[in-house]
Amino acid sequence: GAGVSQSPSNKVTEKGKDVELRCDPISGHTALYWYRQSLGQGLEFLIYFQGNSAPDKSGLPSDRFSAERTGGSVSTLTIQRTQQEDSAVYLCASSFGTANTEAFFGQGTRLTVV
Amino acid sequence: DAKTTQPNSMESNEEEPVHLPCNHSTISGTDYIHWYRQLPSQGPEYVIHGLTSNVNNRMASLAIAEDRKSSTLILHRATLRDAAVYYCILRDQTGANNLFFGTGTRLTVIP
């Protein structure tokens, strides 16, 4: 596709369930980023991939959160045993792996934990 | 990563120029200055970036101070569609190439 694609666009889940959020980056982009944005708040960095490896996992809020990237392309963010405070928009971005290039964002997945 | 400081909010009249400031006094020689904006209910979008020289593109201009400790994003004629949160970010060429967002400046455009 032409841009970063995230799925699902909306997800409602019951507290305690596990969820998987998917990000398809732009073809050829080696860097991939995940963020969380709660209502009315700024972007909270979660994790960054360069290729399939994650040099920086410092933003993952707890061990219930994990992410992987396979084939240097698709990434999955998994939240186990979801809590109500996990409700937010989860945004993914991709870019070529240099500081002189722009990052492109997907439209996000709105997660609601009930 | 070096830190940036921006005003929390600014207002502009429609069709007037807007100058959005950003301070980055601890910038290193290898940091690029990037600007992104986030329109309501959308993901962020790239606006412009530069290293040392001023930059122009179809969206905006970026004026970088000679000592690189500050920069200004210039919207030449604000429209209602420019109402957004604007983020100034430093990207390090030599580091982990992260992309950290601060709190940004919320721009309100008054008709």
mmCIF file with all atom_site columns, C-alpha atoms in Angstrom:
data_model
loop_
_atom_site.group_PDB
_atom_site.id
_atom_site.type_symbol
_atom_site.label_atom_id
_atom_site.label_alt_id
_atom_site.label_comp_id
_atom_site.label_asym_id
_atom_site.label_entity_id
_atom_site.label_seq_id
_atom_site.pdbx_PDB_ins_code
_atom_site.Cartn_x
_atom_site.Cartn_y
_atom_site.Cartn_z
_atom_site.occupancy
_atom_site.B_iso_or_equiv
_atom_site.pdbx_formal_charge
_atom_site.auth_seq_id
_atom_site.auth_comp_id
_atom_site.auth_asym_id
_atom_site.auth_atom_id
_atom_site.pdbx_PDB_model_num
ATOM 1   C CA . GLY A 1 1   ? 0.000   0.000   0.000  1.00 0.00 ? 1   GLY A CA 1
ATOM 2   C CA . ALA A 1 2   ? 0.962   3.635   -0.257 1.00 0.00 ? 2   ALA A CA 1
ATOM 3   C CA . GLY A 1 3   ? 0.995   4.407   3.431  1.00 0.00 ? 3   GLY A CA 1
ATOM 4   C CA . VAL A 1 4   ? 1.298   2.884   6.890  1.00 0.00 ? 4   VAL A CA 1
ATOM 5   C CA . SER A 1 5   ? -1.638  0.618   7.569  1.00 0.00 ? 5   SER A CA 1
ATOM 6   C CA . GLN A 1 6   ? -2.892  -0.316  11.013 1.00 0.00 ? 6   GLN A CA 1
ATOM 7   C CA . SER A 1 7   ? -5.510  -2.864  11.935 1.00 0.00 ? 7   SER A CA 1
ATOM 8   C CA . PRO A 1 8   ? -7.998  -3.042  13.388 1.00 0.00 ? 8   PRO A CA 1
ATOM 9   C CA . SER A 1 9   ? -9.012  0.609   13.316 1.00 0.00 ? 9   SER A CA 1
ATOM 10  C CA . ASN A 1 10  ? -11.154 0.076   16.382 1.00 0.00 ? 10  ASN A CA 1
ATOM 11  C CA . LYS A 1 11  ? -11.064 -2.633  19.011 1.00 0.00 ? 11  LYS A CA 1
ATOM 12  C CA . VAL A 1 12  ? -13.307 -3.091  22.024 1.00 0.00 ? 12  VAL A CA 1
ATOM 13  C CA . THR A 1 13  ? -12.196 -5.765  24.431 1.00 0.00 ? 13  THR A CA 1
ATOM 14  C CA . GLU A 1 14  ? -13.102 -6.982  27.866 1.00 0.00 ? 14  GLU A CA 1
ATOM 15  C CA . LYS A 1 15  ? -10.778 -6.371  30.775 1.00 0.00 ? 15  LYS A CA 1
ATOM 16  C CA . GLY A 1 16  ? -8.389  -9.280  31.183 1.00 0.00 ? 16  GLY A CA 1
ATOM 17  C CA . LYS A 1 17  ? -8.387  -10.337 27.529 1.00 0.00 ? 17  LYS A CA 1
ATOM 18  C CA . ASP A 1 18  ? -5.330  -10.241 25.287 1.00 0.00 ? 18  ASP A CA 1
ATOM 19  C CA . VAL A 1 19  ? -5.251  -8.070  22.158 1.00 0.00 ? 19  VAL A CA 1
ATOM 20  C CA . GLU A 1 20  ? -2.997  -7.891  19.120 1.00 0.00 ? 20  GLU A CA 1
ATOM 21  C CA . LEU A 1 21  ? -2.542  -4.720  17.124 1.00 0.00 ? 21  LEU A CA 1
ATOM 22  C CA . ARG A 1 22  ? -0.973  -4.871  13.686 1.00 0.00 ? 22  ARG A CA 1
ATOM 23  C CA . CYS A 1 23  ? 1.136   -2.388  11.750 1.00 0.00 ? 23  CYS A CA 1
ATOM 24  C CA . ASP A 1 24  ? 2.081   -2.684  8.085  1.00 0.00 ? 24  ASP A CA 1
ATOM 25  C CA . PRO A 1 25  ? 4.832   -0.158  7.381  1.00 0.00 ? 25  PRO A CA 1
ATOM 26  C CA . ILE A 1 26  ? 5.678   1.415   4.059  1.00 0.00 ? 26  ILE A CA 1
ATOM 27  C CA . SER A 1 27  ? 7.649   -1.031  1.923  1.00 0.00 ? 27  SER A CA 1
ATOM 28  C CA . GLY A 1 28  ? 11.399  -0.567  2.338  1.00 0.00 ? 28  GLY A CA 1
ATOM 29  C CA . HIS A 1 29  ? 11.182  1.341   5.610  1.00 0.00 ? 29  HIS A CA 1
ATOM 30  C CA . THR A 1 30  ? 13.630  -0.176  8.067  1.00 0.00 ? 30  THR A CA 1
ATOM 31  C CA . ALA A 1 31  ? 12.566  1.805   11.144 1.00 0.00 ? 31  ALA A CA 1
ATOM 32  C CA . LEU A 1 32  ? 9.215   1.242   12.844 1.00 0.00 ? 32  LEU A CA 1
ATOM 33  C CA . TYR A 1 33  ? 7.820   3.016   15.909 1.00 0.00 ? 33  TYR A CA 1
ATOM 34  C CA . TRP A 1 34  ? 4.880   2.389   18.249 1.00 0.00 ? 34  TRP A CA 1
ATOM 35  C CA . TYR A 1 35  ? 3.235   5.103   20.339 1.00 0.00 ? 35  TYR A CA 1
ATOM 36  C CA . ARG A 1 36  ? 0.258   5.329   22.650 1.00 0.00 ? 36  ARG A CA 1
ATOM 37  C CA . GLN A 1 37  ? -1.953  8.396   22.910 1.00 0.00 ? 37  GLN A CA 1
ATOM 38  C CA . SER A 1 38  ? -4.552  8.662   25.633 1.00 0.00 ? 38  SER A CA 1
ATOM 39  C CA . LEU A 1 39  ? -7.463  11.058  25.181 1.00 0.00 ? 39  LEU A CA 1
ATOM 40  C CA . GLY A 1 40  ? -6.252  14.650  25.148 1.00 0.00 ? 40  GLY A CA 1
ATOM 41  C CA . GLN A 1 41  ? -2.657  13.643  25.852 1.00 0.00 ? 41  GLN A CA 1
ATOM 42  C CA . GLY A 1 42  ? 0.584   13.656  23.895 1.00 0.00 ? 42  GLY A CA 1
ATOM 43  C CA . LEU A 1 43  ? 2.324   10.764  22.153 1.00 0.00 ? 43  LEU A CA 1
ATOM 44  C CA . GLU A 1 44  ? 3.891   8.291   24.555 1.00 0.00 ? 44  GLU A CA 1
ATOM 45  C CA . PHE A 1 45  ? 6.775   6.385   22.943 1.00 0.00 ? 45  PHE A CA 1
ATOM 46  C CA . LEU A 1 46  ? 6.500   2.624   23.407 1.00 0.00 ? 46  LEU A CA 1
ATOM 47  C CA . ILE A 1 47  ? 9.102   0.840   21.265 1.00 0.00 ? 47  ILE A CA 1
ATOM 48  C CA . TYR A 1 48  ? 11.291  1.298   18.217 1.00 0.00 ? 48  TYR A CA 1
ATOM 49  C CA . PHE A 1 49  ? 12.469  -1.322  15.701 1.00 0.00 ? 49  PHE A CA 1
ATOM 50  C CA . GLN A 1 50  ? 15.400  -1.124  13.342 1.00 0.00 ? 50  GLN A CA 1
ATOM 51  C CA . GLY A 1 51  ? 14.872  -4.057  11.036 1.00 0.00 ? 51  GLY A CA 1
ATOM 52  C CA . ASN A 1 52  ? 13.658  -6.906  13.233 1.00 0.00 ? 52  ASN A CA 1
ATOM 53  C CA . SER A 1 53  ? 15.526  -5.842  16.347 1.00 0.00 ? 53  SER A CA 1
ATOM 54  C CA . ALA A 1 54  ? 14.321  -3.431  18.994 1.00 0.00 ? 54  ALA A CA 1
ATOM 55  C CA . PRO A 1 55  ? 17.198  -1.233  20.204 1.00 0.00 ? 55  PRO A CA 1
ATOM 56  C CA . ASP A 1 56  ? 14.873  0.663   22.501 1.00 0.00 ? 56  ASP A CA 1
ATOM 57  C CA . LYS A 1 57  ? 12.088  -1.004  24.472 1.00 0.00 ? 57  LYS A CA 1
ATOM 58  C CA . SER A 1 58  ? 12.248  1.545   27.253 1.00 0.00 ? 58  SER A CA 1
ATOM 59  C CA . GLY A 1 59  ? 8.769   2.879   26.687 1.00 0.00 ? 59  GLY A CA 1
ATOM 60  C CA . LEU A 1 60  ? 6.825   -0.339  27.177 1.00 0.00 ? 60  LEU A CA 1
ATOM 61  C CA . PRO A 1 61  ? 4.754   0.461   30.292 1.00 0.00 ? 61  PRO A CA 1
ATOM 62  C CA . SER A 1 62  ? 4.723   -3.032  31.794 1.00 0.00 ? 62  SER A CA 1
ATOM 63  C CA . ASP A 1 63  ? 5.557   -6.658  31.060 1.00 0.00 ? 63  ASP A CA 1
ATOM 64  C CA . ARG A 1 64  ? 2.014   -7.080  29.756 1.00 0.00 ? 64  ARG A CA 1
ATOM 65  C CA . PHE A 1 65  ? 3.137   -5.214  26.648 1.00 0.00 ? 65  PHE A CA 1
ATOM 66  C CA . SER A 1 66  ? 5.299   -6.848  23.991 1.00 0.00 ? 66  SER A CA 1
ATOM 67  C CA . ALA A 1 67  ? 6.020   -6.280  20.339 1.00 0.00 ? 67  ALA A CA 1
ATOM 68  C CA . GLU A 1 68  ? 7.694   -8.103  17.523 1.00 0.00 ? 68  GLU A CA 1
ATOM 69  C CA . ARG A 1 69  ? 8.577   -7.448  13.943 1.00 0.00 ? 69  ARG A CA 1
ATOM 70  C CA . THR A 1 70  ? 9.145   -10.149 11.385 1.00 0.00 ? 70  THR A CA 1
ATOM 71  C CA . GLY A 1 71  ? 10.809  -10.054 7.987  1.00 0.00 ? 71  GLY A CA 1
ATOM 72  C CA . GLY A 1 72  ? 11.701  -6.437  8.556  1.00 0.00 ? 72  GLY A CA 1
ATOM 73  C CA . SER A 1 73  ? 8.121   -5.577  7.749  1.00 0.00 ? 73  SER A CA 1
ATOM 74  C CA . VAL A 1 74  ? 4.906   -6.220  9.700  1.00 0.00 ? 74  VAL A CA 1
ATOM 75  C CA . SER A 1 75  ? 4.892   -5.528  13.427 1.00 0.00 ? 75  SER A CA 1
ATOM 76  C CA . THR A 1 76  ? 2.501   -6.731  16.097 1.00 0.00 ? 76  THR A CA 1
ATOM 77  C CA . LEU A 1 77  ? 1.953   -5.051  19.454 1.00 0.00 ? 77  LEU A CA 1
ATOM 78  C CA . THR A 1 78  ? 0.448   -7.441  21.994 1.00 0.00 ? 78  THR A CA 1
ATOM 79  C CA . ILE A 1 79  ? -1.191  -6.407  25.232 1.00 0.00 ? 79  ILE A CA 1
ATOM 80  C CA . GLN A 1 80  ? -1.907  -9.232  27.641 1.00 0.00 ? 80  GLN A CA 1
ATOM 81  C CA . ARG A 1 81  ? -4.524  -9.151  30.381 1.00 0.00 ? 81  ARG A CA 1
ATOM 82  C CA . THR A 1 82  ? -5.783  -5.744  29.264 1.00 0.00 ? 82  THR A CA 1
ATOM 83  C CA . GLN A 1 83  ? -6.716  -3.144  31.868 1.00 0.00 ? 83  GLN A CA 1
ATOM 84  C CA . GLN A 1 84  ? -8.988  -0.135  31.536 1.00 0.00 ? 84  GLN A CA 1
ATOM 85  C CA . GLU A 1 85  ? -5.988  2.192   31.660 1.00 0.00 ? 85  GLU A CA 1
ATOM 86  C CA . ASP A 1 86  ? -4.756  0.576   28.431 1.00 0.00 ? 86  ASP A CA 1
ATOM 87  C CA . SER A 1 87  ? -7.600  2.308   26.577 1.00 0.00 ? 87  SER A CA 1
ATOM 88  C CA . ALA A 1 88  ? -5.985  4.697   24.099 1.00 0.00 ? 88  ALA A CA 1
ATOM 89  C CA . VAL A 1 89  ? -5.139  5.186   20.447 1.00 0.00 ? 89  VAL A CA 1
ATOM 90  C CA . TYR A 1 90  ? -2.102  3.150   19.444 1.00 0.00 ? 90  TYR A CA 1
ATOM 91  C CA . LEU A 1 91  ? -0.131  4.734   16.614 1.00 0.00 ? 91  LEU A CA 1
ATOM 92  C CA . CYS A 1 92  ? 2.507   3.191   14.396 1.00 0.00 ? 92  CYS A CA 1
ATOM 93  C CA . ALA A 1 93  ? 5.026   5.024   12.223 1.00 0.00 ? 93  ALA A CA 1
ATOM 94  C CA . SER A 1 94  ? 7.733   3.958   9.800  1.00 0.00 ? 94  SER A CA 1
ATOM 95  C CA . SER A 1 95  ? 10.693  5.600   8.116  1.00 0.00 ? 95  SER A CA 1
ATOM 96  C CA . PHE A 1 96  ? 13.955  4.860   6.382  1.00 0.00 ? 96  PHE A CA 1
ATOM 97  C CA . GLY A 1 97  ? 16.560  4.280   9.062  1.00 0.00 ? 97  GLY A CA 1
ATOM 98  C CA . THR A 1 98  ? 18.263  7.656   9.032  1.00 0.00 ? 98  THR A CA 1
ATOM 99  C CA . ALA A 1 99  ? 17.678  10.904  10.906 1.00 0.00 ? 99  ALA A CA 1
ATOM 100 C CA . ASN A 1 100 ? 17.439  12.824  7.646  1.00 0.00 ? 100 ASN A CA 1
ATOM 101 C CA . THR A 1 101 ? 14.182  11.223  6.586  1.00 0.00 ? 101 THR A CA 1
ATOM 102 C CA . GLU A 1 102 ? 10.569  11.740  7.526  1.00 0.00 ? 102 GLU A CA 1
ATOM 103 C CA . ALA A 1 103 ? 8.392   9.308   9.392  1.00 0.00 ? 103 ALA A CA 1
ATOM 104 C CA . PHE A 1 104 ? 4.937   8.392   8.175  1.00 0.00 ? 104 PHE A CA 1
ATOM 105 C CA . PHE A 1 105 ? 2.153   7.573   10.608 1.00 0.00 ? 105 PHE A CA 1
ATOM 106 C CA . GLY A 1 106 ? -0.800  5.271   10.347 1.00 0.00 ? 106 GLY A CA 1
ATOM 107 C CA . GLN A 1 107 ? -4.265  6.320   11.426 1.00 0.00 ? 107 GLN A CA 1
ATOM 108 C CA . GLY A 1 108 ? -4.019  4.339   14.610 1.00 0.00 ? 108 GLY A CA 1
ATOM 109 C CA . THR A 1 109 ? -5.984  1.665   16.433 1.00 0.00 ? 109 THR A CA 1
ATOM 110 C CA . ARG A 1 110 ? -8.470  2.934   18.995 1.00 0.00 ? 110 ARG A CA 1
ATOM 111 C CA . LEU A 1 111 ? -8.495  0.425   21.839 1.00 0.00 ? 111 LEU A CA 1
ATOM 112 C CA . THR A 1 112 ? -11.296 0.480   24.388 1.00 0.00 ? 112 THR A CA 1
ATOM 113 C CA . VAL A 1 113 ? -11.121 -1.840  27.371 1.00 0.00 ? 113 VAL A CA 1
ATOM 114 C CA . VAL A 1 114 ? -14.484 -2.334  29.082 1.00 0.00 ? 114 VAL A CA 1
ATOM 115 C CA . ASP B 2 1   ? 18.276  12.734  23.282 1.00 0.00 ? 1   ASP B CA 1
ATOM 116 C CA . ALA B 2 2   ? 18.461  16.505  23.386 1.00 0.00 ? 2   ALA B CA 1
ATOM 117 C CA . LYS B 2 3   ? 15.342  18.223  24.714 1.00 0.00 ? 3   LYS B CA 1
ATOM 118 C CA . THR B 2 4   ? 13.131  20.790  22.974 1.00 0.00 ? 4   THR B CA 1
ATOM 119 C CA . THR B 2 5   ? 10.967  23.469  24.597 1.00 0.00 ? 5   THR B CA 1
ATOM 120 C CA . GLN B 2 6   ? 7.867   24.918  22.965 1.00 0.00 ? 6   GLN B CA 1
ATOM 121 C CA . PRO B 2 7   ? 5.048   27.166  24.176 1.00 0.00 ? 7   PRO B CA 1
ATOM 122 C CA . ASN B 2 8   ? 1.969   25.194  25.164 1.00 0.00 ? 8   ASN B CA 1
ATOM 123 C CA . SER B 2 9   ? -0.372  27.174  22.941 1.00 0.00 ? 9   SER B CA 1
ATOM 124 C CA . MET B 2 10  ? -0.542  29.966  20.387 1.00 0.00 ? 10  MET B CA 1
ATOM 125 C CA . GLU B 2 11  ? -3.290  31.756  18.489 1.00 0.00 ? 11  GLU B CA 1
ATOM 126 C CA . SER B 2 12  ? -3.293  33.233  15.029 1.00 0.00 ? 12  SER B CA 1
ATOM 127 C CA . ASN B 2 13  ? -5.802  34.995  12.856 1.00 0.00 ? 13  ASN B CA 1
ATOM 128 C CA . GLU B 2 14  ? -6.732  33.296  9.633  1.00 0.00 ? 14  GLU B CA 1
ATOM 129 C CA . GLU B 2 15  ? -4.606  34.340  6.633  1.00 0.00 ? 15  GLU B CA 1
ATOM 130 C CA . GLU B 2 16  ? -1.950  35.836  8.904  1.00 0.00 ? 16  GLU B CA 1
ATOM 131 C CA . PRO B 2 17  ? 1.598   34.425  9.163  1.00 0.00 ? 17  PRO B CA 1
ATOM 132 C CA . VAL B 2 18  ? 2.397   32.261  12.169 1.00 0.00 ? 18  VAL B CA 1
ATOM 133 C CA . HIS B 2 19  ? 5.802   31.854  13.787 1.00 0.00 ? 19  HIS B CA 1
ATOM 134 C CA . LEU B 2 20  ? 6.065   28.818  16.046 1.00 0.00 ? 20  LEU B CA 1
ATOM 135 C CA . PRO B 2 21  ? 9.233   28.868  18.181 1.00 0.00 ? 21  PRO B CA 1
ATOM 136 C CA . CYS B 2 22  ? 11.278  25.974  19.502 1.00 0.00 ? 22  CYS B CA 1
ATOM 137 C CA . ASN B 2 23  ? 14.261  26.093  21.837 1.00 0.00 ? 23  ASN B CA 1
ATOM 138 C CA . HIS B 2 24  ? 16.840  23.310  21.744 1.00 0.00 ? 24  HIS B CA 1
ATOM 139 C CA . SER B 2 25  ? 19.821  24.700  23.603 1.00 0.00 ? 25  SER B CA 1
ATOM 140 C CA . THR B 2 26  ? 21.460  21.277  24.108 1.00 0.00 ? 26  THR B CA 1
ATOM 141 C CA . ILE B 2 27  ? 21.341  20.334  20.429 1.00 0.00 ? 27  ILE B CA 1
ATOM 142 C CA . SER B 2 28  ? 24.361  18.429  19.152 1.00 0.00 ? 28  SER B CA 1
ATOM 143 C CA . GLY B 2 29  ? 26.069  18.956  15.834 1.00 0.00 ? 29  GLY B CA 1
ATOM 144 C CA . THR B 2 30  ? 24.547  15.776  14.439 1.00 0.00 ? 30  THR B CA 1
ATOM 145 C CA . ASP B 2 31  ? 20.908  16.453  15.370 1.00 0.00 ? 31  ASP B CA 1
ATOM 146 C CA . TYR B 2 32  ? 18.386  17.188  12.650 1.00 0.00 ? 32  TYR B CA 1
ATOM 147 C CA . ILE B 2 33  ? 15.496  19.495  13.584 1.00 0.00 ? 33  ILE B CA 1
ATOM 148 C CA . HIS B 2 34  ? 12.156  18.006  12.572 1.00 0.00 ? 34  HIS B CA 1
ATOM 149 C CA . TRP B 2 35  ? 8.641   19.424  12.779 1.00 0.00 ? 35  TRP B CA 1
ATOM 150 C CA . TYR B 2 36  ? 5.473   17.365  12.770 1.00 0.00 ? 36  TYR B CA 1
ATOM 151 C CA . ARG B 2 37  ? 1.872   18.329  13.338 1.00 0.00 ? 37  ARG B CA 1
ATOM 152 C CA . GLN B 2 38  ? -1.166  16.444  14.509 1.00 0.00 ? 38  GLN B CA 1
ATOM 153 C CA . LEU B 2 39  ? -4.568  17.523  13.259 1.00 0.00 ? 39  LEU B CA 1
ATOM 154 C CA . PRO B 2 40  ? -7.587  16.643  15.412 1.00 0.00 ? 40  PRO B CA 1
ATOM 155 C CA . SER B 2 41  ? -8.389  12.932  15.390 1.00 0.00 ? 41  SER B CA 1
ATOM 156 C CA . GLN B 2 42  ? -5.505  12.092  13.054 1.00 0.00 ? 42  GLN B CA 1
ATOM 157 C CA . GLY B 2 43  ? -2.025  10.648  13.322 1.00 0.00 ? 43  GLY B CA 1
ATOM 158 C CA . PRO B 2 44  ? 0.903   13.065  13.191 1.00 0.00 ? 44  PRO B CA 1
ATOM 159 C CA . GLU B 2 45  ? 2.181   14.208  9.813  1.00 0.00 ? 45  GLU B CA 1
ATOM 160 C CA . TYR B 2 46  ? 5.590   15.414  8.762  1.00 0.00 ? 46  TYR B CA 1
ATOM 161 C CA . VAL B 2 47  ? 5.961   19.130  8.075  1.00 0.00 ? 47  VAL B CA 1
ATOM 162 C CA . ILE B 2 48  ? 9.620   19.952  7.476  1.00 0.00 ? 48  ILE B CA 1
ATOM 163 C CA . HIS B 2 49  ? 13.156  19.292  8.694  1.00 0.00 ? 49  HIS B CA 1
ATOM 164 C CA . GLY B 2 50  ? 16.610  20.821  8.468  1.00 0.00 ? 50  GLY B CA 1
ATOM 165 C CA . LEU B 2 51  ? 20.140  20.689  9.817  1.00 0.00 ? 51  LEU B CA 1
ATOM 166 C CA . THR B 2 52  ? 21.778  24.107  9.541  1.00 0.00 ? 52  THR B CA 1
ATOM 167 C CA . SER B 2 53  ? 20.292  26.081  6.667  1.00 0.00 ? 53  SER B CA 1
ATOM 168 C CA . ASN B 2 54  ? 16.789  27.485  6.425  1.00 0.00 ? 54  ASN B CA 1
ATOM 169 C CA . VAL B 2 55  ? 14.388  25.237  4.526  1.00 0.00 ? 55  VAL B CA 1
ATOM 170 C CA . ASN B 2 56  ? 11.241  25.855  2.526  1.00 0.00 ? 56  ASN B CA 1
ATOM 171 C CA . ASN B 2 57  ? 8.624   23.458  1.256  1.00 0.00 ? 57  ASN B CA 1
ATOM 172 C CA . ARG B 2 58  ? 5.013   23.641  0.136  1.00 0.00 ? 58  ARG B CA 1
ATOM 173 C CA . MET B 2 59  ? 3.734   23.462  3.703  1.00 0.00 ? 59  MET B CA 1
ATOM 174 C CA . ALA B 2 60  ? 6.022   25.777  5.633  1.00 0.00 ? 60  ALA B CA 1
ATOM 175 C CA . SER B 2 61  ? 9.425   27.333  6.146  1.00 0.00 ? 61  SER B CA 1
ATOM 176 C CA . LEU B 2 62  ? 11.956  26.450  8.815  1.00 0.00 ? 62  LEU B CA 1
ATOM 177 C CA . ALA B 2 63  ? 14.265  29.147  10.107 1.00 0.00 ? 63  ALA B CA 1
ATOM 178 C CA . ILE B 2 64  ? 17.245  27.830  12.089 1.00 0.00 ? 64  ILE B CA 1
ATOM 179 C CA . ALA B 2 65  ? 19.281  30.135  14.315 1.00 0.00 ? 65  ALA B CA 1
ATOM 180 C CA . GLU B 2 66  ? 22.940  30.468  13.463 1.00 0.00 ? 66  GLU B CA 1
ATOM 181 C CA . ASP B 2 67  ? 23.950  28.748  16.714 1.00 0.00 ? 67  ASP B CA 1
ATOM 182 C CA . ARG B 2 68  ? 21.226  26.107  16.124 1.00 0.00 ? 68  ARG B CA 1
ATOM 183 C CA . LYS B 2 69  ? 19.944  26.516  19.675 1.00 0.00 ? 69  LYS B CA 1
ATOM 184 C CA . SER B 2 70  ? 16.519  27.540  18.429 1.00 0.00 ? 70  SER B CA 1
ATOM 185 C CA . SER B 2 71  ? 14.342  27.304  15.366 1.00 0.00 ? 71  SER B CA 1
ATOM 186 C CA . THR B 2 72  ? 11.064  28.722  14.108 1.00 0.00 ? 72  THR B CA 1
ATOM 187 C CA . LEU B 2 73  ? 8.412   27.070  11.999 1.00 0.00 ? 73  LEU B CA 1
ATOM 188 C CA . ILE B 2 74  ? 6.745   29.606  9.758  1.00 0.00 ? 74  ILE B CA 1
ATOM 189 C CA . LEU B 2 75  ? 3.296   29.145  8.254  1.00 0.00 ? 75  LEU B CA 1
ATOM 190 C CA . HIS B 2 76  ? 3.004   31.941  5.734  1.00 0.00 ? 76  HIS B CA 1
ATOM 191 C CA . ARG B 2 77  ? -0.802  32.232  5.726  1.00 0.00 ? 77  ARG B CA 1
ATOM 192 C CA . ALA B 2 78  ? -2.640  30.357  8.430  1.00 0.00 ? 78  ALA B CA 1
ATOM 193 C CA . THR B 2 79  ? -5.823  28.583  7.412  1.00 0.00 ? 79  THR B CA 1
ATOM 194 C CA . LEU B 2 80  ? -8.412  26.918  9.619  1.00 0.00 ? 80  LEU B CA 1
ATOM 195 C CA . ARG B 2 81  ? -6.969  23.590  8.489  1.00 0.00 ? 81  ARG B CA 1
ATOM 196 C CA . ASP B 2 82  ? -3.644  24.503  10.119 1.00 0.00 ? 82  ASP B CA 1
ATOM 197 C CA . ALA B 2 83  ? -5.190  24.270  13.589 1.00 0.00 ? 83  ALA B CA 1
ATOM 198 C CA . ALA B 2 84  ? -3.198  21.428  15.137 1.00 0.00 ? 84  ALA B CA 1
ATOM 199 C CA . VAL B 2 85  ? -0.566  20.521  17.698 1.00 0.00 ? 85  VAL B CA 1
ATOM 200 C CA . TYR B 2 86  ? 2.901   21.237  16.309 1.00 0.00 ? 86  TYR B CA 1
ATOM 201 C CA . TYR B 2 87  ? 5.867   19.213  17.540 1.00 0.00 ? 87  TYR B CA 1
ATOM 202 C CA . CYS B 2 88  ? 9.528   20.151  17.289 1.00 0.00 ? 88  CYS B CA 1
ATOM 203 C CA . ILE B 2 89  ? 11.772  17.089  17.509 1.00 0.00 ? 89  ILE B CA 1
ATOM 204 C CA . LEU B 2 90  ? 15.500  16.428  17.329 1.00 0.00 ? 90  LEU B CA 1
ATOM 205 C CA . ARG B 2 91  ? 16.691  13.317  15.518 1.00 0.00 ? 91  ARG B CA 1
ATOM 206 C CA . ASP B 2 92  ? 20.243  12.199  16.170 1.00 0.00 ? 92  ASP B CA 1
ATOM 207 C CA . GLN B 2 93  ? 22.222  10.884  13.217 1.00 0.00 ? 93  GLN B CA 1
ATOM 208 C CA . THR B 2 94  ? 24.575  8.896   15.375 1.00 0.00 ? 94  THR B CA 1
ATOM 209 C CA . GLY B 2 95  ? 22.254  7.510   18.031 1.00 0.00 ? 95  GLY B CA 1
ATOM 210 C CA . ALA B 2 96  ? 19.388  5.097   18.107 1.00 0.00 ? 96  ALA B CA 1
ATOM 211 C CA . ASN B 2 97  ? 17.395  7.135   15.602 1.00 0.00 ? 97  ASN B CA 1
ATOM 212 C CA . ASN B 2 98  ? 14.482  7.405   17.925 1.00 0.00 ? 98  ASN B CA 1
ATOM 213 C CA . LEU B 2 99  ? 11.584  9.775   17.375 1.00 0.00 ? 99  LEU B CA 1
ATOM 214 C CA . PHE B 2 100 ? 10.485  11.245  20.716 1.00 0.00 ? 100 PHE B CA 1
ATOM 215 C CA . PHE B 2 101 ? 7.573   13.688  20.869 1.00 0.00 ? 101 PHE B CA 1
ATOM 216 C CA . GLY B 2 102 ? 7.288   16.375  23.539 1.00 0.00 ? 102 GLY B CA 1
ATOM 217 C CA . THR B 2 103 ? 4.102   18.218  24.432 1.00 0.00 ? 103 THR B CA 1
ATOM 218 C CA . GLY B 2 104 ? 4.111   20.480  21.384 1.00 0.00 ? 104 GLY B CA 1
ATOM 219 C CA . THR B 2 105 ? 2.327   23.781  20.709 1.00 0.00 ? 105 THR B CA 1
ATOM 220 C CA . ARG B 2 106 ? -1.424  23.798  20.190 1.00 0.00 ? 106 ARG B CA 1
ATOM 221 C CA . LEU B 2 107 ? -2.164  26.314  17.443 1.00 0.00 ? 107 LEU B CA 1
ATOM 222 C CA . THR B 2 108 ? -5.622  27.852  17.321 1.00 0.00 ? 108 THR B CA 1
ATOM 223 C CA . VAL B 2 109 ? -6.584  29.683  14.125 1.00 0.00 ? 109 VAL B CA 1
ATOM 224 C CA . ILE B 2 110 ? -9.226  32.350  14.564 1.00 0.00 ? 110 ILE B CA 1
ATOM 225 C CA . PRO B 2 111 ? -11.538 32.959  11.588 1.00 0.00 ? 111 PRO B CA 1
#
